[in-house]
């Protein structure tokens, strides 16, 4: 019989090495490679005992499904992010930094589903029963029929949830605490986490229960992160937010049963998470419209428009090299906008520090924010405030052209709803609504924008040779 070989697995990215190495070739992290037994675990690798295959019954694509395939939680922001509720028989991974509010969100969902008569089992591997109860009391969930267990052993959990009436929803909090007798690796390693998750997914598929798995995102790579199980689950949601701010965003990064560009927005309060159905009001909450360097971006998150303020500060540098700092946006993208401003608009920023911030700790991922960023930068440099009732959106290309983006009508509608009567947008948008009445300024290139904001070149402090 062949000698059982061990393998060396990176705890950060899951790359398998044939020998121990100090630096993982997959992700470049140091000291993340741990020796593990590949044969251990439920369903791991080719089994030790060769077994003859058993034919499974083939079926057709059409057929009766007797119950609603989705379980609506009634928490609109959560249902929006999952694409209409949890899917029966599926596994959802909810990742996020420790302390961001994953357990809170799931306890609230569990309570909501339990109130609707669903059988919900909450398995806590991190907190004792008393602690979970305390949180439930605070969230007003203590009087519901949510079934609670504090357990970390995979086999015990499976035996528990498999007993009695089939649960509609099982919550495992968290996957990092799971450990199985069958996997020969220390708890918290990739092998243990994978084994546990695999067993939970199998339970979901076999019984039709919806499975929600919580995973902490760890930057150090000490404990196997949710990334190593992302490919195994049906949907991956990340719960994000800034510790300094109260609101939290549930972002879909993978969904086999729905769209992936939706977000759910919540606000953390002292009685748990509160839904925020109009995020724009939240992000524009503390706006000082008179200050230079602030531009309101009319963005889109999935099917929902979101208005958010982009703030720029441009100041002469006191150091040899100018500083560039970005919060809430892409740093290379800022460099690109600065280069385009310099090359095509004659705006010299080489000897200026540039700071860019997206208000409220929000993170923008759309290229459509280019125009708002450029406006904020020019406004700050010129020392001239932008009109308070104007929104900006459009993608900037390297040639300095401003290109149309999708959902023009929806962005403008949201802006109007929130009292913005003007907009600066790319020329030639296909779905520009008729009857703008001159309130919408269509621009073709970045130089037009600079001319509009700064007006005379004096405002940008340019000398005649610069132009
Ligand atoms: P928690 O759900 O335990 O985070 P996670 O499971 O992601 O680690 O949330 C922890 C934080 O949320 C904690 O810092 C306190 C805060 N919190 C509130 O502000 N209000 C509340 O009602 C609850 C339950 C928690
Ligand atoms: Mg928790």
mmCIF file of C-alpha atoms in Angstrom, residues 277-284 296-300 303-308 391 393 407-422 433 440:
data_model
loop_
_atom_site.group_PDB
_atom_site.id
_atom_site.type_symbol
_atom_site.label_atom_id
_atom_site.label_comp_id
_atom_site.label_asym_id
_atom_site.label_seq_id
_atom_site.Cartn_x
_atom_site.Cartn_y
_atom_site.Cartn_z
ATOM 1 C CA UNK A 277 -33.805 51.857 2.684
ATOM 2 C CA UNK A 278 -32.527 55.143 1.290
ATOM 3 C CA UNK A 279 -28.711 55.064 1.579
ATOM 4 C CA UNK A 280 -28.244 58.383 -0.225
ATOM 5 C CA UNK A 281 -29.786 60.285 2.669
ATOM 6 C CA UNK A 282 -27.336 58.604 5.008
ATOM 7 C CA UNK A 283 -24.229 59.346 2.927
ATOM 8 C CA UNK A 284 -25.214 62.946 2.294
ATOM 9 C CA UNK A 296 -21.774 64.679 -5.226
ATOM 10 C CA UNK A 297 -21.494 61.496 -7.252
ATOM 11 C CA UNK A 298 -24.673 59.897 -8.588
ATOM 12 C CA UNK A 299 -23.680 56.230 -8.431
ATOM 13 C CA UNK A 300 -25.389 52.887 -8.831
ATOM 14 C CA UNK A 303 -30.306 48.174 -9.328
ATOM 15 C CA UNK A 304 -30.284 50.975 -6.796
ATOM 16 C CA UNK A 305 -28.964 54.506 -7.248
ATOM 17 C CA UNK A 306 -26.772 55.833 -4.423
ATOM 18 C CA UNK A 307 -25.698 59.442 -4.031
ATOM 19 C CA UNK A 308 -22.465 59.983 -2.168
ATOM 20 C CA UNK A 391 -24.466 65.846 -9.232
ATOM 21 C CA UNK A 393 -21.095 61.090 -13.093
ATOM 22 C CA UNK A 407 -28.455 53.976 -15.975
ATOM 23 C CA UNK A 408 -28.400 57.722 -16.723
ATOM 24 C CA UNK A 409 -32.141 58.072 -16.205
ATOM 25 C CA UNK A 410 -32.114 56.297 -12.853
ATOM 26 C CA UNK A 411 -29.214 58.367 -11.523
ATOM 27 C CA UNK A 412 -30.937 61.606 -12.513
ATOM 28 C CA UNK A 413 -34.220 60.478 -10.988
ATOM 29 C CA UNK A 414 -32.592 59.749 -7.646
ATOM 30 C CA UNK A 415 -30.765 63.089 -7.735
ATOM 31 C CA UNK A 416 -34.017 64.930 -8.415
ATOM 32 C CA UNK A 417 -35.744 63.057 -5.617
ATOM 33 C CA UNK A 418 -33.102 64.317 -3.185
ATOM 34 C CA UNK A 419 -33.351 67.911 -4.319
ATOM 35 C CA UNK A 420 -30.485 68.109 -6.814
ATOM 36 C CA UNK A 421 -31.659 70.083 -9.806
ATOM 37 C CA UNK A 422 -28.494 70.116 -11.923
ATOM 38 C CA UNK A 433 -34.627 61.505 -20.374
ATOM 39 C CA UNK A 440 -28.276 68.916 -17.388
#
